[in-house]
mmCIF file of C-alpha atoms in Angstrom:
data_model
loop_
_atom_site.group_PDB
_atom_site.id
_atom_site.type_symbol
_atom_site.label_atom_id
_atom_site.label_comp_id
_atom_site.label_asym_id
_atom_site.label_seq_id
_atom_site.Cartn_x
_atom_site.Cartn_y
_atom_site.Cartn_z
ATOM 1 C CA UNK A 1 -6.709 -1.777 -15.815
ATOM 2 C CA UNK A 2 -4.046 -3.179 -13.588
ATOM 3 C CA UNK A 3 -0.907 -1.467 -13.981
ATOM 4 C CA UNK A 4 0.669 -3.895 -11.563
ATOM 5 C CA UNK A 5 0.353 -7.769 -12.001
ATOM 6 C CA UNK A 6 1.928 -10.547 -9.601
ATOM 7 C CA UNK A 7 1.719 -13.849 -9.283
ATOM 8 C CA UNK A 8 0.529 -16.395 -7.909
ATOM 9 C CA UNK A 9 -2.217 -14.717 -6.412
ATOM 10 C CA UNK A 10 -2.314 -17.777 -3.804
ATOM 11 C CA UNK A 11 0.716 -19.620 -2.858
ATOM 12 C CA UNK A 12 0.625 -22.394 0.175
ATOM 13 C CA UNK A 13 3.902 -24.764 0.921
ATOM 14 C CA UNK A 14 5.469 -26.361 3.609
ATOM 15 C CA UNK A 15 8.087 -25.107 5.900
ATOM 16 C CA UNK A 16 11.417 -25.498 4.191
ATOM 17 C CA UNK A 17 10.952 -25.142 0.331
ATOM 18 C CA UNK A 18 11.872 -22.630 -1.751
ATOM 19 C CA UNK A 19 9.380 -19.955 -3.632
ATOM 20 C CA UNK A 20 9.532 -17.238 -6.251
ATOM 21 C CA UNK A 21 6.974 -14.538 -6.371
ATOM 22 C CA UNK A 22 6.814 -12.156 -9.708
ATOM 23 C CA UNK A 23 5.465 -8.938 -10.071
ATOM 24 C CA UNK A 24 5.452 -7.367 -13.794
ATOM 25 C CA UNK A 25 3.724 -4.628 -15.455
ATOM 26 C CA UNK A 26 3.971 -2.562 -19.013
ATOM 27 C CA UNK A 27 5.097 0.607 -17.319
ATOM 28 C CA UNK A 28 8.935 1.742 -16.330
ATOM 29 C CA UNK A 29 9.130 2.593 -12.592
ATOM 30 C CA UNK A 30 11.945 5.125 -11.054
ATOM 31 C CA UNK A 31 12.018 2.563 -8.307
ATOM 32 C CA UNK A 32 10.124 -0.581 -6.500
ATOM 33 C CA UNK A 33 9.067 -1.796 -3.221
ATOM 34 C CA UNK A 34 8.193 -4.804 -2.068
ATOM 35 C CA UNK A 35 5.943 -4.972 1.711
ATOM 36 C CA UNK A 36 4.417 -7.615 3.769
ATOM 37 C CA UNK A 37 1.086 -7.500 5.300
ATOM 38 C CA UNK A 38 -0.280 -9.482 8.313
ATOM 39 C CA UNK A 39 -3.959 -9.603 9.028
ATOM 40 C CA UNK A 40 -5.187 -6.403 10.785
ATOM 41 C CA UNK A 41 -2.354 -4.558 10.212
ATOM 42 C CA UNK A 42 -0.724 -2.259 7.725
ATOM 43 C CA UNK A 43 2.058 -2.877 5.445
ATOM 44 C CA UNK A 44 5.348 -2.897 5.795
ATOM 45 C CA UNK A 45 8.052 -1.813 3.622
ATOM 46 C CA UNK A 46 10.899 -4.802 3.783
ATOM 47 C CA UNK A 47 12.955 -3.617 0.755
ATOM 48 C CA UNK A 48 13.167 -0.361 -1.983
ATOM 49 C CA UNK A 49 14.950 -1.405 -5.708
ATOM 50 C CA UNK A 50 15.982 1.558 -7.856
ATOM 51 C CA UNK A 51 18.480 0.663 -10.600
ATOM 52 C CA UNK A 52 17.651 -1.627 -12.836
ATOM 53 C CA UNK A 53 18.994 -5.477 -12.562
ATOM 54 C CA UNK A 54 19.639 -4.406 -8.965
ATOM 55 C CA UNK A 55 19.551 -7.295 -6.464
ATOM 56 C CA UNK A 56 19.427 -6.940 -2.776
ATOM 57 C CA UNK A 57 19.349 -9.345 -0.093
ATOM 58 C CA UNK A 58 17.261 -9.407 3.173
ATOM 59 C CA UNK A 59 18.302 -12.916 5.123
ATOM 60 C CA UNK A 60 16.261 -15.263 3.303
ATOM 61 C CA UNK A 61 15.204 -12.906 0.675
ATOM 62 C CA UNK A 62 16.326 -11.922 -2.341
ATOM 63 C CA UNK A 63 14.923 -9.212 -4.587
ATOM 64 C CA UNK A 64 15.721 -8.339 -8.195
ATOM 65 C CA UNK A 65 14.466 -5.313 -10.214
ATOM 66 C CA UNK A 66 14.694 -5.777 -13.837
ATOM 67 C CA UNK A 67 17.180 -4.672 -16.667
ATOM 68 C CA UNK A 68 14.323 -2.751 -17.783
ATOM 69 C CA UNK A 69 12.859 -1.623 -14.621
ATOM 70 C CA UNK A 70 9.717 -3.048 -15.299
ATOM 71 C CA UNK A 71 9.510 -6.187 -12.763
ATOM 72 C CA UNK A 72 10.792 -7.350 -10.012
ATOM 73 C CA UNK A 73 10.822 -10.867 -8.331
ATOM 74 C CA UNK A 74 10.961 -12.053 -4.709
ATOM 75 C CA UNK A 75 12.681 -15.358 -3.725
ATOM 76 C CA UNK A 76 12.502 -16.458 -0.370
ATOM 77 C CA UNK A 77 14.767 -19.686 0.255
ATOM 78 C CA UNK A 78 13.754 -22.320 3.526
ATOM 79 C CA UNK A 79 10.132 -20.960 4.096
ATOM 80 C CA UNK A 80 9.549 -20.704 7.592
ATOM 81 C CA UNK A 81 6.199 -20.261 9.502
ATOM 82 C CA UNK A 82 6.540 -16.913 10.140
ATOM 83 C CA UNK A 83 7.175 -15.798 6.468
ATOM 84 C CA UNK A 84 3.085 -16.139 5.987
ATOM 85 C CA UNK A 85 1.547 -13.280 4.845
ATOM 86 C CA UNK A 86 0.539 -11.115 1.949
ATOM 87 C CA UNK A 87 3.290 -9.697 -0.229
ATOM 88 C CA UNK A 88 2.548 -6.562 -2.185
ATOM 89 C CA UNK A 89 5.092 -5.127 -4.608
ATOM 90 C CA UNK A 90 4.217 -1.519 -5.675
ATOM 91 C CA UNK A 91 5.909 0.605 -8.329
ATOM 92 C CA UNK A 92 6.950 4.553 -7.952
ATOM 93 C CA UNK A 93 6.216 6.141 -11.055
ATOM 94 C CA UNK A 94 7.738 9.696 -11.131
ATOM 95 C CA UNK A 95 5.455 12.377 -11.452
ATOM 96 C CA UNK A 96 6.194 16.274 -11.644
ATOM 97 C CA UNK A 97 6.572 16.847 -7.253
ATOM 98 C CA UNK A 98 6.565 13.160 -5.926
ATOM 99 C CA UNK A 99 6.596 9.918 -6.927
ATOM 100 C CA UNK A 100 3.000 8.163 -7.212
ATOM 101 C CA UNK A 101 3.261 5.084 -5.552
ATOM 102 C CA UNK A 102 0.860 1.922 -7.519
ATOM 103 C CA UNK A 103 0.684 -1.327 -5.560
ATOM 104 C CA UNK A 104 0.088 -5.018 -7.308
ATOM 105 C CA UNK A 105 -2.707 -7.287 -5.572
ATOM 106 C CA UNK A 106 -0.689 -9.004 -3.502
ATOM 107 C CA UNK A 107 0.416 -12.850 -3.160
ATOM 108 C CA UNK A 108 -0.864 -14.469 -0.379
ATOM 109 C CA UNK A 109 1.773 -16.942 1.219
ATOM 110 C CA UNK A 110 1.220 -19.321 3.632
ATOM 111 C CA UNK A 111 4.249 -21.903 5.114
ATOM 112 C CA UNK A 112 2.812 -24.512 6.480
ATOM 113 C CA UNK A 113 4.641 -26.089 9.324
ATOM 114 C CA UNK B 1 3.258 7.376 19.618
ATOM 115 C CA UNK B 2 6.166 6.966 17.200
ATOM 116 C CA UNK B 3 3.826 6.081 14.135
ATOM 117 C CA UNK B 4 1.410 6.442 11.805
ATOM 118 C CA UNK B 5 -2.150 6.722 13.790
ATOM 119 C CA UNK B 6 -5.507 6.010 12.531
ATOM 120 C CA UNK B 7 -8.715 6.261 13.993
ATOM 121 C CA UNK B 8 -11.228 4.757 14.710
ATOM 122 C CA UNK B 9 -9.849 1.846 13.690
ATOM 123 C CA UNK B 10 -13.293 -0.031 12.904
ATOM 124 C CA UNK B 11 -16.480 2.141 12.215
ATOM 125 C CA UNK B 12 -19.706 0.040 11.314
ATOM 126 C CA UNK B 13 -22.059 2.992 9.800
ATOM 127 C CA UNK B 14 -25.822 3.087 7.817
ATOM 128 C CA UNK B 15 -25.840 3.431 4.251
ATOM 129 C CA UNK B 16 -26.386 7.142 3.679
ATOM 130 C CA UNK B 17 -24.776 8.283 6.689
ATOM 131 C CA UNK B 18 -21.641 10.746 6.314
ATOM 132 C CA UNK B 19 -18.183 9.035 8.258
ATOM 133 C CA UNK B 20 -14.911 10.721 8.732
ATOM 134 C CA UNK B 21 -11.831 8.676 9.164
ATOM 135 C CA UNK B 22 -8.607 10.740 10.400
ATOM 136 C CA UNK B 23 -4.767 10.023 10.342
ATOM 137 C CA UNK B 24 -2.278 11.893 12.014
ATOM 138 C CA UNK B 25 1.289 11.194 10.433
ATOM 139 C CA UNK B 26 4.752 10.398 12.028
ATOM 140 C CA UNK B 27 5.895 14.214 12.751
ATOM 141 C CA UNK B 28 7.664 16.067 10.150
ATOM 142 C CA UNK B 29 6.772 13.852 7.165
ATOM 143 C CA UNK B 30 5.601 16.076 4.793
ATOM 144 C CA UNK B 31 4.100 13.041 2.207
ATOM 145 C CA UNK B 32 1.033 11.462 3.307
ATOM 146 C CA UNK B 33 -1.096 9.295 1.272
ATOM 147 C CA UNK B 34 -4.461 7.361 1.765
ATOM 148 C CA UNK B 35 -5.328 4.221 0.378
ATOM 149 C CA UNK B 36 -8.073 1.660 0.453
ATOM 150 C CA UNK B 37 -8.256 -2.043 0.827
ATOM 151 C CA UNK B 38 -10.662 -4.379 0.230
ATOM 152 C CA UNK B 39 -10.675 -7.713 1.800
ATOM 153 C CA UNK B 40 -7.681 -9.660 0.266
ATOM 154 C CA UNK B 41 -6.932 -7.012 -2.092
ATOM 155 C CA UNK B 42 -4.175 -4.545 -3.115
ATOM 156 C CA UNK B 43 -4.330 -0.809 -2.341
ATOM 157 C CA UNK B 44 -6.088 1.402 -4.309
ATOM 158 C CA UNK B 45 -4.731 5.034 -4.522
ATOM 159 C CA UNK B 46 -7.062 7.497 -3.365
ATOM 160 C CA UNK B 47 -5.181 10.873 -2.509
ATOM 161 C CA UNK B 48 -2.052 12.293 -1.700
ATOM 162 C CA UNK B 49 -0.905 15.149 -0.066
ATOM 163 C CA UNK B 50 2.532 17.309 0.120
ATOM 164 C CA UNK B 51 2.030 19.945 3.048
ATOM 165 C CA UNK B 52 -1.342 20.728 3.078
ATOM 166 C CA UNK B 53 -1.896 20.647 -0.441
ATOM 167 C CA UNK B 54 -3.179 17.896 -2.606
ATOM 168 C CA UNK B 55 -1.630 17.374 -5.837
ATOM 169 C CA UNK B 56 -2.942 14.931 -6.886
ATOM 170 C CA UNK B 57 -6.800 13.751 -5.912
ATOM 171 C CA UNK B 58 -7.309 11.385 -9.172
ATOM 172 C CA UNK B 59 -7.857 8.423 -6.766
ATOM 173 C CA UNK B 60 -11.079 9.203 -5.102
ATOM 174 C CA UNK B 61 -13.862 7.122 -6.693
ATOM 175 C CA UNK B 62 -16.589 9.679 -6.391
ATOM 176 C CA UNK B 63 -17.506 13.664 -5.414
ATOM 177 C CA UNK B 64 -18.799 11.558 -2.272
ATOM 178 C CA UNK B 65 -15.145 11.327 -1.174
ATOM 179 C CA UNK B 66 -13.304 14.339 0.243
ATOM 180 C CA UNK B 67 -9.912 14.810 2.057
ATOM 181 C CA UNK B 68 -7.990 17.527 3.994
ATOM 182 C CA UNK B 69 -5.026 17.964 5.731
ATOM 183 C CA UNK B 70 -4.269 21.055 7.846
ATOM 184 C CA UNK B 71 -1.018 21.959 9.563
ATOM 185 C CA UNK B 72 1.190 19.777 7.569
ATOM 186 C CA UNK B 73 0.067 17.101 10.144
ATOM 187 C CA UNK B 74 -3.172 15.958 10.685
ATOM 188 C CA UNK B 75 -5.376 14.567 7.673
ATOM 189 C CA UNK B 76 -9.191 13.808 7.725
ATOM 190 C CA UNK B 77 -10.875 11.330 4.275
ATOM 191 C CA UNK B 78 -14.666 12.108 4.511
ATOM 192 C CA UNK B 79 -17.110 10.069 2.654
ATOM 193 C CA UNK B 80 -20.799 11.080 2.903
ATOM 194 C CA UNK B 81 -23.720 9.421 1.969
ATOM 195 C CA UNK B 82 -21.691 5.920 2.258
ATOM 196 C CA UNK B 83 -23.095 3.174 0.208
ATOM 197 C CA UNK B 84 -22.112 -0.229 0.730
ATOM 198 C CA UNK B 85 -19.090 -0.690 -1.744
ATOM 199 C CA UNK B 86 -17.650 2.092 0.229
ATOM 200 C CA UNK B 87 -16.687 -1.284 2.785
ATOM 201 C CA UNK B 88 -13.196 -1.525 2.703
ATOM 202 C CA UNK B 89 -10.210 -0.444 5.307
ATOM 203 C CA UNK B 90 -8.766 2.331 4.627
ATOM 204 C CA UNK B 91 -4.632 3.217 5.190
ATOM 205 C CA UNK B 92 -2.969 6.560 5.830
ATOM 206 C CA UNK B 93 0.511 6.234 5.169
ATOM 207 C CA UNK B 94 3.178 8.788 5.896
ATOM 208 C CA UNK B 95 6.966 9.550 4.352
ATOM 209 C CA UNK B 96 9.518 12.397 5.357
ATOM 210 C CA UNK B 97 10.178 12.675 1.298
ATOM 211 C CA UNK B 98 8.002 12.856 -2.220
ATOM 212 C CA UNK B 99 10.733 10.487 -3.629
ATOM 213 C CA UNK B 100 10.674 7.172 -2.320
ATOM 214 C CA UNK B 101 13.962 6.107 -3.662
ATOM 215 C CA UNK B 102 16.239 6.604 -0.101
ATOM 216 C CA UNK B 103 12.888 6.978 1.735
ATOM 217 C CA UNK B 104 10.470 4.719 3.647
ATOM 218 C CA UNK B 105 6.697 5.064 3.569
ATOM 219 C CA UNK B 106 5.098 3.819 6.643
ATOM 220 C CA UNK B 107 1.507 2.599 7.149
ATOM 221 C CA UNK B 108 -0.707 3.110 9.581
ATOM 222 C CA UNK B 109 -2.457 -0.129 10.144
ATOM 223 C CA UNK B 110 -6.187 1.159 8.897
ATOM 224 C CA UNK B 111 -9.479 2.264 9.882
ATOM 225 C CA UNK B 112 -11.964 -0.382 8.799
ATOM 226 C CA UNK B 113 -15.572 0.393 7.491
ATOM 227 C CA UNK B 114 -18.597 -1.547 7.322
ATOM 228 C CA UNK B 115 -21.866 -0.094 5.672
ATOM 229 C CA UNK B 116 -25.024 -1.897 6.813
#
């Protein structure tokens, strides 16, 4: 079972529009990331959301955690070229020493110039 | 080097043959986790570690897979007798902290296996 869910799984638009990718699941997280991932490469963190209905900004992109803490959503306004890439959101579920950390299965974006 | 390494960073191996893939961590981050990755995919927890103890092995698929980390640094995933579905690329990734609230886990960009 996939504790994670986001979607679309596939996403491809041109350069300047705007795009919303979800990621939801059943389960209450003490926090979530969201990374990007470029071929051959591994991913990298680009924000961390902890409280719930927290919103944080990153340039272009705009990240909300839910009331609830179970979801989270990733707008990215303009596209641009170099936005392409897969986005993975992953959940930190508390456990008794560390947090376990549970990615989705990723939305892959491409902008298409 | 200033991150997370990983080698090697391809391996192409026989089915049945024993590989060991090997991270060694930013220095001084006591977390360390491995993951795998299969084409196009999300990561699948396999392990982590805090020190050189493993609290919490519930992600490795079989008794084929095995991990270790000694030192508080240096942390080697062995899987013998590889079988084909084994194929994947597999990430190390490294945090100063258990608690990822204030903290940043970094990735080491992944050794990838092929079984022929």
């Amino acid at each position: 079972t996939q504790l994670l869910e986001q979607s679309p799984q596939f996403l491809s638009i041109q350069e300047g529009e705007n795009l919303t990718v979800y990621c939801n699941s059943s389960s209450v997280f003490s926090s979530l990331q969201w990374y990007r991932q470029e071929p051959g490469e591994g991913p990298v963190l680009l924000v961390t959301v902890v409280t719930g209905g927290e919103v944080k900004k990153l340039k272009r992109l705009t990240f909300q955690f839910g009331d609830a803490r179970k979801d989270s959503s990733l707008h990215i306004t303009a596209a641009q070229p170099g936005d392409t890439g897969l986005y993975l959101c992953a959940g930190a579920r508390r456990e008794t020493s560390y947090d376990k950390v549970i990615f989705g299965p990723g939305t892959s974006l491409s902008v298409i110039p | 080097g200033a991150g997370v390494s990983q080698s090697p960073s391809n391996k192409v191996t026989e089915k049945g043959k024993d590989v060991e893939l090997r991270c060694d961590p930013i220095s001084g981050h006591t977390a360390l986790y491995w993951y795998r990755q299969s084409l196009g995919q999300g990561l699948e927890f396999l392990i982590y570690f805090q020190g050189n103890s493993a609290p919490d092995k519930s992600g490795l698929p079989s008794d084929r897979f095995s991990a270790e980390r000694t030192g508080g640094s240096v942390s080697t995933l062995t899987i013998q007798r590889t079988q084909q579905e084994d194929s994947a690329v597999y990430l190390c990734a490294s945090s100063p902290s258990s608690y990822t609230g204030g903290n940043t886990i970094y990735f080491g960009e992944g050794s990838w296996l092929t079984v022929v």
